[in-house]
Short mmCIF file of C-alpha atoms in Angstrom, two decimals:
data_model
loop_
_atom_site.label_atom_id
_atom_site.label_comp_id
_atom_site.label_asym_id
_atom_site.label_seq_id
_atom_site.Cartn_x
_atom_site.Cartn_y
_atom_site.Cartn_z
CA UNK A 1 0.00 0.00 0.00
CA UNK A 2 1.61 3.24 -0.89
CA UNK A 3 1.02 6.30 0.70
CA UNK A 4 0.75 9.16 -2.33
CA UNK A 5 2.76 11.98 -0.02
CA UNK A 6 6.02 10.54 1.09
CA UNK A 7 8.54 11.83 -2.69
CA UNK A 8 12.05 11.50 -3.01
CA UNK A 9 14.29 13.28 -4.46
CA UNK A 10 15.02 13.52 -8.13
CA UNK A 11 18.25 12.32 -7.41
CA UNK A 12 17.44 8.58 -7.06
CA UNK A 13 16.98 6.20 -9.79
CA UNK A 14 13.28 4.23 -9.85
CA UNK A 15 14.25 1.50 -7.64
CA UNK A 16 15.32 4.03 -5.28
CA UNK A 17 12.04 5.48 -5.06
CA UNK A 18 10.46 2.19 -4.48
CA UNK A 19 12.53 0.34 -2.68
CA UNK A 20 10.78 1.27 0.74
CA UNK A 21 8.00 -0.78 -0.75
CA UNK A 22 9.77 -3.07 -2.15
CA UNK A 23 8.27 -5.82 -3.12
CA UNK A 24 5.21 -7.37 -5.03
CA UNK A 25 3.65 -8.43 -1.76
CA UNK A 26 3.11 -4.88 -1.20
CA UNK A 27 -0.39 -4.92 0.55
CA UNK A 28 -1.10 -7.99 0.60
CA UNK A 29 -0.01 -10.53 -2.17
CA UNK A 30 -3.96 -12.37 -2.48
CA UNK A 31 -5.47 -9.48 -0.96
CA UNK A 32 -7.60 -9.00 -4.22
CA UNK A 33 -8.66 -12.82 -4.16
CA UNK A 34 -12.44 -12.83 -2.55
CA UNK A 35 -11.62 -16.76 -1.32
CA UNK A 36 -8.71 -17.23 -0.03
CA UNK A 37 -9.91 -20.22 1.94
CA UNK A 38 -13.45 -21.67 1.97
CA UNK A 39 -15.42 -21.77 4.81
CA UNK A 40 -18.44 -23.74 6.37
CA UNK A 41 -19.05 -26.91 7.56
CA UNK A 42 -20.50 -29.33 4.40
CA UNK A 43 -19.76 -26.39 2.27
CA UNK A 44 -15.97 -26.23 3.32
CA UNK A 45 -16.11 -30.46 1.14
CA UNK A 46 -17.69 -29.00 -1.45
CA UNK A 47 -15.60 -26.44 -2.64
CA UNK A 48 -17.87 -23.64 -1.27
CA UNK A 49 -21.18 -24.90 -3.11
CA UNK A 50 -23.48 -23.18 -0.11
CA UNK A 51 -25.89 -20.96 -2.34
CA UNK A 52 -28.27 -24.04 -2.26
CA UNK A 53 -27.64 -26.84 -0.68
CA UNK A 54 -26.12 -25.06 2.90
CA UNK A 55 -28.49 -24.84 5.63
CA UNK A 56 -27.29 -24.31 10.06
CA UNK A 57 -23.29 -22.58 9.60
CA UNK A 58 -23.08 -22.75 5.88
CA UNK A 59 -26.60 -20.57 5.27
CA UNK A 60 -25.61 -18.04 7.31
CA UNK A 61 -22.07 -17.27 5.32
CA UNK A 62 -23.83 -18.43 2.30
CA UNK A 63 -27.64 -17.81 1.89
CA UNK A 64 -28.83 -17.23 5.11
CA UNK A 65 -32.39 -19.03 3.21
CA UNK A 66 -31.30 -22.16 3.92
CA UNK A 67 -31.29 -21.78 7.41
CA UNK A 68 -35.09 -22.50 7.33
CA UNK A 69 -34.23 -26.17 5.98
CA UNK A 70 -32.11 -27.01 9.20
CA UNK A 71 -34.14 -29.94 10.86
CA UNK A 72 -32.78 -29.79 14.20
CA UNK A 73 -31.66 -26.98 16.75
CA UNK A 74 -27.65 -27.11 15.45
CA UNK A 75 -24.28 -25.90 17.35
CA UNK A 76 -21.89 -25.86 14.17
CA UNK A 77 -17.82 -25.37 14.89
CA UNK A 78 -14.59 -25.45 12.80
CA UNK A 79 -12.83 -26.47 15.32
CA UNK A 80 -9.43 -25.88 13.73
CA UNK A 81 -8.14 -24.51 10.51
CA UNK A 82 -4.57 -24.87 10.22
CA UNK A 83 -2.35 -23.85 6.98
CA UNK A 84 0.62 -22.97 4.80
CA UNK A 85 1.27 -19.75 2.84
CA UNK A 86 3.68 -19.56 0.01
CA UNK A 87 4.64 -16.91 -2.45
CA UNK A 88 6.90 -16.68 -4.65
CA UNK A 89 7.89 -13.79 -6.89
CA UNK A 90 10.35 -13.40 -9.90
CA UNK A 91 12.71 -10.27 -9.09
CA UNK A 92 10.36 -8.71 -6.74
CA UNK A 93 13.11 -7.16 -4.81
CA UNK A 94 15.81 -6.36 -7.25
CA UNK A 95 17.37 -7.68 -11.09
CA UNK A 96 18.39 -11.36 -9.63
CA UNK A 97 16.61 -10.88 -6.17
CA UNK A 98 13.22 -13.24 -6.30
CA UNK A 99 10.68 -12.73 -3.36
CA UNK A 100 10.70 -16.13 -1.49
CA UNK A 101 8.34 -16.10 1.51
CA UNK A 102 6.37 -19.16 3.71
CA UNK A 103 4.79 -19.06 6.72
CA UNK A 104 2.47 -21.29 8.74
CA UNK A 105 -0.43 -19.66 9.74
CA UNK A 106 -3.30 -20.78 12.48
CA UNK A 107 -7.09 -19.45 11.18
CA UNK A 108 -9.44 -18.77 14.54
CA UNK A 109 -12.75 -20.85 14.38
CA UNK A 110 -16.35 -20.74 12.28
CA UNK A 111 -18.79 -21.00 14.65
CA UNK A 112 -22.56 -20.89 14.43
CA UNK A 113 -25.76 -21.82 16.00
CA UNK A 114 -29.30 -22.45 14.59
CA UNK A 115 -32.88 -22.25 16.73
CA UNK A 116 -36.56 -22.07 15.85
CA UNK A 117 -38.25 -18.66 16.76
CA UNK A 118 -41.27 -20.63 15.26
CA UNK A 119 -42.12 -23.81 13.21
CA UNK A 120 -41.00 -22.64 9.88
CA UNK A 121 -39.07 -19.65 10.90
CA UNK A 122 -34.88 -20.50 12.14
CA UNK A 123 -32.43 -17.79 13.57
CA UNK A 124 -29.19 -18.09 13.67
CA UNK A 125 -25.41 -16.60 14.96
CA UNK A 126 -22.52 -17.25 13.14
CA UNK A 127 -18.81 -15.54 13.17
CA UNK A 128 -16.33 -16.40 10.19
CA UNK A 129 -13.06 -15.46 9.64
CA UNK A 130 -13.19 -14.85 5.88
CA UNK A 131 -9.88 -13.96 5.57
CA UNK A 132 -6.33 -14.24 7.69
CA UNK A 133 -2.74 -13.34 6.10
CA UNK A 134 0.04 -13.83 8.52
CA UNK A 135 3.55 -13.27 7.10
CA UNK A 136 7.28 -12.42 9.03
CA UNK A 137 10.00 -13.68 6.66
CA UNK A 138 13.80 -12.28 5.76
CA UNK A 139 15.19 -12.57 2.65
CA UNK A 140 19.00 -11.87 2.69
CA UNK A 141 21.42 -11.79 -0.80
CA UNK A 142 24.56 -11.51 1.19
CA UNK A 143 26.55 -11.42 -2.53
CA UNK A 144 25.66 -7.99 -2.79
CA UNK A 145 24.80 -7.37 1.29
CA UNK A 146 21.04 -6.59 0.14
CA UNK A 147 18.92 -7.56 2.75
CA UNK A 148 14.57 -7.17 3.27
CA UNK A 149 12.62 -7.91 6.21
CA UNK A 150 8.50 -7.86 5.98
CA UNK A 151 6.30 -8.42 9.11
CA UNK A 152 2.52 -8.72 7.89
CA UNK A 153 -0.52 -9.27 10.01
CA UNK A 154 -4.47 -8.83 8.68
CA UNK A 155 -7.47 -10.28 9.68
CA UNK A 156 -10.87 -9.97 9.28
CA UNK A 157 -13.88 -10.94 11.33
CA UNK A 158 -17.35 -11.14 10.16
CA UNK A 159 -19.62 -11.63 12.86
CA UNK A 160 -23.64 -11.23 13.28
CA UNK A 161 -27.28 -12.46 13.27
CA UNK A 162 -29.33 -13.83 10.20
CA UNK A 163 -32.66 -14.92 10.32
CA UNK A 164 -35.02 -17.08 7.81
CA UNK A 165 -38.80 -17.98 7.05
CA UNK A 166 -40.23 -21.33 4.97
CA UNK A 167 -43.61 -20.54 2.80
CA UNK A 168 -43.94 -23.87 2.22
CA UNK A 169 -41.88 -27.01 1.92
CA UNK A 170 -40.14 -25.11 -1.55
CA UNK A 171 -39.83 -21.49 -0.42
CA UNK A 172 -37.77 -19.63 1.86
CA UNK A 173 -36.29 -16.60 2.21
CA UNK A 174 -33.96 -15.50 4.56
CA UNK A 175 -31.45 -12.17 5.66
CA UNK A 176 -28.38 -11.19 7.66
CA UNK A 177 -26.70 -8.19 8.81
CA UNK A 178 -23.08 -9.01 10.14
CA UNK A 179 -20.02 -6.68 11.32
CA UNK A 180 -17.48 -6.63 9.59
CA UNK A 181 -13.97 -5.98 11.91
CA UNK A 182 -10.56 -5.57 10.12
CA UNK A 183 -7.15 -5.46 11.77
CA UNK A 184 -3.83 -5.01 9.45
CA UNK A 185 -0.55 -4.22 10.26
CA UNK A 186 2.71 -4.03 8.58
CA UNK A 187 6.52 -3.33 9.04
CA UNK A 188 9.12 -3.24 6.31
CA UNK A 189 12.21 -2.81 6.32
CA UNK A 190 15.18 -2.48 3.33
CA UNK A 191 19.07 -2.31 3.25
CA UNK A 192 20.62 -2.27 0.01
CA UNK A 193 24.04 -1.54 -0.07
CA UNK A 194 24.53 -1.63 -4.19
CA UNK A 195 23.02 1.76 -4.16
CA UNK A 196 23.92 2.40 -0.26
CA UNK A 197 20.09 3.02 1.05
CA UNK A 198 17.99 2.20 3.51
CA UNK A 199 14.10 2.42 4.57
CA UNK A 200 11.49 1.55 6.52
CA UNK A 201 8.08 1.67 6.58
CA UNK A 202 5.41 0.92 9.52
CA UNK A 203 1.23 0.73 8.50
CA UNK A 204 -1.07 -0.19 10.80
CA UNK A 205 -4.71 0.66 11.06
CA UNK A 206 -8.31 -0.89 12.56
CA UNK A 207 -11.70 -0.72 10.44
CA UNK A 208 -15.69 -1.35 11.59
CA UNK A 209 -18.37 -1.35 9.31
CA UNK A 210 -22.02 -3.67 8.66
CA UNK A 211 -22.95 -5.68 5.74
CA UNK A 212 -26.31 -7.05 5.12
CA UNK A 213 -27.47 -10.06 2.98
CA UNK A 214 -30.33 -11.45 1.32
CA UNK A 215 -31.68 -14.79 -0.05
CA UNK A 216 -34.27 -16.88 -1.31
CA UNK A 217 -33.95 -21.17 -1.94
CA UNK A 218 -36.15 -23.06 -4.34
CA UNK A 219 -37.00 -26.66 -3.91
CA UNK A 220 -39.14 -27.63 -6.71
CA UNK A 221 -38.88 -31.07 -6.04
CA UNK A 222 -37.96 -33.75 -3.47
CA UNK A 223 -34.27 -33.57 -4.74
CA UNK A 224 -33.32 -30.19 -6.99
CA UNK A 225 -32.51 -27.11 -5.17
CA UNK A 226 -31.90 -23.48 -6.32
CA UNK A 227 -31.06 -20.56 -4.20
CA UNK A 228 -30.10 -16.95 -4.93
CA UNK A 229 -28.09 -14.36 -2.64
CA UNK A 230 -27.40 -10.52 -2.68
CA UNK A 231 -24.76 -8.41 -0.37
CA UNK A 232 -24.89 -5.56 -0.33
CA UNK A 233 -21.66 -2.89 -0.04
CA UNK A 234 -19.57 -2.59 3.19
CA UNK A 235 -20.95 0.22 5.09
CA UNK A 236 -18.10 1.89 7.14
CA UNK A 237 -18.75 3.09 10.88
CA UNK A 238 -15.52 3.44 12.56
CA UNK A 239 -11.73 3.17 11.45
CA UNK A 240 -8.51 4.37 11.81
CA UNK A 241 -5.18 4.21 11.00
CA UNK A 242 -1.39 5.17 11.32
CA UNK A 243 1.19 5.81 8.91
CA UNK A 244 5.45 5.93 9.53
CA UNK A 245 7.85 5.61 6.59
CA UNK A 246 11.63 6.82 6.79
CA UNK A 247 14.56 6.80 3.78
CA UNK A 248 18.11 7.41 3.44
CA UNK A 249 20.60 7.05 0.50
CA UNK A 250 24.14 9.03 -0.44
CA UNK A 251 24.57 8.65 -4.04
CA UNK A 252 26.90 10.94 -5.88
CA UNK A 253 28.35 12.29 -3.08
CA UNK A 254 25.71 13.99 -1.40
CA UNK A 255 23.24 12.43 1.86
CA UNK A 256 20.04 12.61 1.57
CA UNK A 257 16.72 11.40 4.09
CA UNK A 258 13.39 11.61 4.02
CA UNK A 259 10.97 11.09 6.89
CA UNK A 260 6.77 11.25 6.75
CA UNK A 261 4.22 9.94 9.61
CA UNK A 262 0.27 10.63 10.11
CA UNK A 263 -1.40 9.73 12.69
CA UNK A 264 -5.56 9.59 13.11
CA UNK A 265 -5.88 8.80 9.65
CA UNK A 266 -9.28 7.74 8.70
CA UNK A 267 -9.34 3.86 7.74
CA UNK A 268 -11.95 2.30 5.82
CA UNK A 269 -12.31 -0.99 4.21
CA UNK A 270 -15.49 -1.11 1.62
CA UNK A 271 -16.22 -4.75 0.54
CA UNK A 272 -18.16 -4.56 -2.76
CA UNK A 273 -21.96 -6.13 -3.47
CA UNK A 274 -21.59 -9.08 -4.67
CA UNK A 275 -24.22 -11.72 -6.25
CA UNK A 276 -24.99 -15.50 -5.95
CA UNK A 277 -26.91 -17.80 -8.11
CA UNK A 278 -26.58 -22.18 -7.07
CA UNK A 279 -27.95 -25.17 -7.91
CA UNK A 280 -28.06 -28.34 -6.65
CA UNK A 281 -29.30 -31.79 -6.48
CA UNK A 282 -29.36 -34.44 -3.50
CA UNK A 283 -30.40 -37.39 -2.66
CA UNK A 284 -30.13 -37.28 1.28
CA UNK A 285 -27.26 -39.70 3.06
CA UNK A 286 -26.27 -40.93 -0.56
CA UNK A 287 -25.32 -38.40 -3.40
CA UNK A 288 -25.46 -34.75 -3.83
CA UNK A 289 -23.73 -32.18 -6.23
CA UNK A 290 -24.26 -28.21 -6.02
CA UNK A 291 -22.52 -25.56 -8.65
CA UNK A 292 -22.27 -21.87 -7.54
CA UNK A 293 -21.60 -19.04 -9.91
CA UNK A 294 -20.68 -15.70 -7.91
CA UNK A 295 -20.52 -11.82 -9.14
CA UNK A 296 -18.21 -9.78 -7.30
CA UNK A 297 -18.74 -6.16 -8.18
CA UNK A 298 -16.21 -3.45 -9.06
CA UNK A 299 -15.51 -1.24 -6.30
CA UNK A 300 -12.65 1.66 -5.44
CA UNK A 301 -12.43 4.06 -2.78
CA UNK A 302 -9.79 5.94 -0.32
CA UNK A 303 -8.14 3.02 2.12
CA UNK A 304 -6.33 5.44 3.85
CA UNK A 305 -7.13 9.34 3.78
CA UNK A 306 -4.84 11.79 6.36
CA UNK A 307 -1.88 14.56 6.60
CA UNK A 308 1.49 14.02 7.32
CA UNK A 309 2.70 15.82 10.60
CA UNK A 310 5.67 17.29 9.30
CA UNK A 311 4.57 18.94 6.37
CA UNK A 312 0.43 18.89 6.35
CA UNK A 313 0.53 17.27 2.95
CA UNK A 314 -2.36 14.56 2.15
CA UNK A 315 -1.38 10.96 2.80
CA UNK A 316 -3.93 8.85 0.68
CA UNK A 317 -3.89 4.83 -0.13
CA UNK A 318 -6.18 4.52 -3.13
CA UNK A 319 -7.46 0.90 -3.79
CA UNK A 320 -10.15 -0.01 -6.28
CA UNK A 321 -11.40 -3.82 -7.40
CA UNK A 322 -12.52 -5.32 -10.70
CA UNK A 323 -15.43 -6.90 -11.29
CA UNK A 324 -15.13 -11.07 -11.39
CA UNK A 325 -17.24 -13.81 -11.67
CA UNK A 326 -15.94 -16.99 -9.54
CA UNK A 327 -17.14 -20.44 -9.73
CA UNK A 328 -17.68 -23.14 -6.71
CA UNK A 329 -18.31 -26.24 -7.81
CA UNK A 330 -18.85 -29.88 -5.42
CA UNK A 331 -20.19 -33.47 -4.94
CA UNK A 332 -20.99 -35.58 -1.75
CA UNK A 333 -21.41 -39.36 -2.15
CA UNK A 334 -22.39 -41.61 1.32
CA UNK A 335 -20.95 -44.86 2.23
CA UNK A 336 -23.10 -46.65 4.06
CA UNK A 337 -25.87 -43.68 4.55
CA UNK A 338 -22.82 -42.14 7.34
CA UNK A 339 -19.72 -41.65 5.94
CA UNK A 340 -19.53 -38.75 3.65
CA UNK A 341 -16.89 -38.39 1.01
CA UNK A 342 -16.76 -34.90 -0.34
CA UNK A 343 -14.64 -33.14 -2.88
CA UNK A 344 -14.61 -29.34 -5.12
CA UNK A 345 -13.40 -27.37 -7.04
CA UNK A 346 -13.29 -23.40 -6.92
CA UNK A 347 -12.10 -20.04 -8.65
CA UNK A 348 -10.84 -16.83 -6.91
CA UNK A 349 -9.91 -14.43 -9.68
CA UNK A 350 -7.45 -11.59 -8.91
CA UNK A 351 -10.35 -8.26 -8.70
CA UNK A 352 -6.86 -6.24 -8.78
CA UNK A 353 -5.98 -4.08 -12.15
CA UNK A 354 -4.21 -5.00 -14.50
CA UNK A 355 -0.38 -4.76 -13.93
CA UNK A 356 0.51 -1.61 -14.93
CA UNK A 357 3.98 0.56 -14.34
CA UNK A 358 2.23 3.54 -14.48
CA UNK A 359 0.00 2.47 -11.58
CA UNK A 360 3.09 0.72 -9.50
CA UNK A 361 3.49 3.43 -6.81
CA UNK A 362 0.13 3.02 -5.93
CA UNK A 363 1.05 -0.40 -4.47
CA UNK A 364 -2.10 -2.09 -5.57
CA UNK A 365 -1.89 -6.44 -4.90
CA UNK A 366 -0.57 -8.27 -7.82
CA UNK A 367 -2.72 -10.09 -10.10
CA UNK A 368 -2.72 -13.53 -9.37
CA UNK A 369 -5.51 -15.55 -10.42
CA UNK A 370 -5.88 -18.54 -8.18
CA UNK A 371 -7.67 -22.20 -7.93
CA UNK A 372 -9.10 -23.83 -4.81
CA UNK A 373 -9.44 -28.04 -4.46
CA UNK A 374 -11.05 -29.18 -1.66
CA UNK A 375 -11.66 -32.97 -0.11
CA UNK A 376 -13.13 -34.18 3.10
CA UNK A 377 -13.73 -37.23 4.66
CA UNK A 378 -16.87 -37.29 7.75
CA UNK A 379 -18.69 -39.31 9.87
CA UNK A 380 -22.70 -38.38 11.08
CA UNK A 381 -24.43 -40.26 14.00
CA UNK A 382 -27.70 -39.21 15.19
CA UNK A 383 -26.90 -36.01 16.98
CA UNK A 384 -23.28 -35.35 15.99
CA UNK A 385 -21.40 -34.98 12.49
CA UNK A 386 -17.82 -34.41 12.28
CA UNK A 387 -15.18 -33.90 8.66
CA UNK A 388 -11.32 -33.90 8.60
CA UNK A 389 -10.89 -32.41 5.48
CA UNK A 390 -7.92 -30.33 3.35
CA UNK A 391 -8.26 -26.81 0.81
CA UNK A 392 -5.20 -26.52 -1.32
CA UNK A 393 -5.22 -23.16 -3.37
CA UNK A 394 -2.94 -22.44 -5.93
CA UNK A 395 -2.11 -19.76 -8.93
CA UNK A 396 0.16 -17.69 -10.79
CA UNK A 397 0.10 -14.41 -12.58
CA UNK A 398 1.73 -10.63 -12.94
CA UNK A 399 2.98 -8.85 -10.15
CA UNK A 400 5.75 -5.88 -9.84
CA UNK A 401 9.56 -6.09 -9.54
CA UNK A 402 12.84 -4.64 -11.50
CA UNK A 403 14.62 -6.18 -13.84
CA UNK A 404 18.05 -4.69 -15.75
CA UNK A 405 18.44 -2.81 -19.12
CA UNK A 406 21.15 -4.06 -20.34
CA UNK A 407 21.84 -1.20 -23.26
CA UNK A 408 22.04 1.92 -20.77
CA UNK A 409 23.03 -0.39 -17.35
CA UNK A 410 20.66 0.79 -15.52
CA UNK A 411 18.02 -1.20 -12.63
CA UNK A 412 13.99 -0.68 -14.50
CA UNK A 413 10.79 -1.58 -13.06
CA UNK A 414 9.04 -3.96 -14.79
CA UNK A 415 5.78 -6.67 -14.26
CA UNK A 416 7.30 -10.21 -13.79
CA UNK A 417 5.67 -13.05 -12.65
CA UNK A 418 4.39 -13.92 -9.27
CA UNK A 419 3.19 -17.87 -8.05
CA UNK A 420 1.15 -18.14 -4.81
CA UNK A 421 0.47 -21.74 -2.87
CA UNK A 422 -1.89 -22.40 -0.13
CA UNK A 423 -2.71 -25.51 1.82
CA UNK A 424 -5.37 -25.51 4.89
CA UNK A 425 -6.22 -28.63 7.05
CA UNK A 426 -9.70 -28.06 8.61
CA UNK A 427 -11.78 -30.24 11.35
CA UNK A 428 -15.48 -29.41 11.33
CA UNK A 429 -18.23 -30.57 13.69
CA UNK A 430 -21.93 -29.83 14.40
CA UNK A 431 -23.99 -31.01 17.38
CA UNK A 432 -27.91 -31.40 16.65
CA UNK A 433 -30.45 -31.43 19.47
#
């Protein structure tokens, strides 16, 4: 994330100006993919097919509808999501200098509870972590003594209640209204002694804000389902942020720093509406299969908006989304009416722009289109069901670095690319009563 105020002088080259934020991870390196994990409890086996088959935890993330199809009063848990982040990107840091970073990375729990207000009409409670990036890596090229250090830590919370109504035994509708709490923080730090500089820069800032969703499931017969869900824009309410970035270089015989920090800056994180159409088809405790198609809508507003202290300057972090379309696609099959086998497949195109140098300083996330697998294995007794499954994510695709030109000698930006691995082991369980 750049900050538009902090300038250097003329008198460094263009990897001099952005070496303080230095490499393609900048924000956040899958900050612009809408699923970096998938979530829910049959859902999570299914590759995220919850639009109209999920009813208890998975209708209230997914199509809060289906909660009026859960049979029993439910307790729902993911007990445990554990994972591996990888990235990996092709002179990020400098001509020769890839950006090699891993991490292992512990996800708090879903939870969720379903009860019956009335006969046909369910209310439930859930609170999802929809997406955690934990990151603390340094990458050292003692052959030239250039050495980085990044310290990353976001994570968002969507908590809330949803509520849902059956017509009949084919119609229900259902809505939710959950708050949305983000907390990000960053240091970064570079030494570079081929062009003798070094910066650092510090980000950290706290957002609040509701979002509200709406659905409707169709059940025309005893097996095919259908169910559509709206959500609408992030509404902010509270957020705030701080800002600290310092440079120095001597080049050509002359010293020069530069220093810039804001305070109280005002902090907002605006997730976009987004759109849900699935479809499905079960036959209960043998064989189901459910296909999601998902509209993400094009969004772009002011992360960060404030004044640097020193000078009174404005300190802005623009950030602005494409429109995508994902896909979630599953299948269930029962052995012996209790042991579930699930699998999926699902999409989580990059909403970032395109690559573009003239955009760079703006420090928007690489594009990196990526590709979700899931697979779980379960077990269901009368009251209890319980899955040990894994999501593997994977992708590749442009992000920012240098690279050399060889006819004037001289260190270039340029868009290489940028490969991102994910792999999450997840333990779900629901208790019915």
């Amino acid at each position: 994330m750049h900050i538009k105020a902090i300038k250097i002088s003329p008198v460094f080259s263009a990897v001099v100006i952005g070496a303080i934020f230095f490499c393609a991870l900048n924000t956040r390196a899958n900050e612009a993919n809408y699923q970096q994990y998938v979530i829910g409890d049959r859902a999570a086996g299914m590759g995220g097919a919850g639009a109209a088959l999920g009813t208890a935890l998975d209708a209230a993330y997914y199509n809060p509808a289906g909660l009026a199809y859960t049979k029993q009063r439910t307790i729902s848990v993911s007990a445990s999501l554990y994972g591996w982040q990888k990235y990996n990107a092709d002179d990020a840091l400098y001509p020769a200098e890839d950006a090699k970073t891993s991490s292992f990375i512990t996800v708090p729990p879903a939870m969720g509870m379903v009860f019956f207000a009335a006969p046909q009409t369910a209310i439930g409670l859930g609170a999802f972590v929809p997406a955690r990036y934990s990151l603390s890596d340094i990458l050292a090229f003692p052959r030239d003594h250039n050495y980085y250090n990044i310290t990353i830590d976001d994570q968002t919370l969507m908590i809330g209640p949803s509520a849902a109504h059956a017509f009949s035994e084919k119609w229900s509708v259902g809505i939710g209204i959950y708050g949305i709490y983000r907390n990000y923080s960053s240091l970064q730090t570079v030494y570079l002694d081929t062009i003798s500089y070094t910066g650092t820069r510090n980000l950290k800032y706290k957002t609040f804000g509701l979002l509200g969703m709406a659905g409707v499931q169709y059940r025309p017969t005893e097996r095919w389902r259908f169910g559509l869900s709206a959500q609408c824009p992030a509404i902010d309410i509270w957020g705030n942020g701080e800002y600290q970035a310092n440079e120095e270089a001597y080049q050509d015989g002359v010293f020069i720093k530069d220093f810039g920090h804001a305070d109280n800056m005002d902090a907002k994180y605006k997730i976009p509406a987004k759109f849900t159409v699935g479809a499905g088809w079960e036959k209960e405790k043998a064989f189901g299969i459910g296909l999601d198609l998902t509209w993400h809508l094009a969004n772009s507003y002011n992360r960060l908006n404030g004044t640097l202290d020193e000078t009174g300057e404005p300190a802005i972090a623009e950030y602005i989304n494409r429109s995508v379309v994902d896909v979630n696609v599953g299948a269930e099959y029962y052995i012996a009416n209790a042991y579930p086998i699930r699998a999926g497949f699902y999409t989580a195109f990059s909403a970032a722009p395109d690559a573009d140098l003239k955009e760079q300083e703006k420090g928007y996330p690489g594009q990196i289109d990526e590709y979700g697998l899931t697979a779980s294995v379960g077990r269901e007794l009368d009251n209890v069901t319980m899955s040990l499954g894994v999501n593997y994510i994977f992708g590749s695709g442009d992000d920012y670095g240098y690279t050399l030109d060889g006819e004037h000698n001289t260190v270039v930006q340029s868009i290489n690319t940028a490969r991102e691995k994910q792999i999450y082991i997840f333990f779900n369980t629901s208790y019915m009563f």
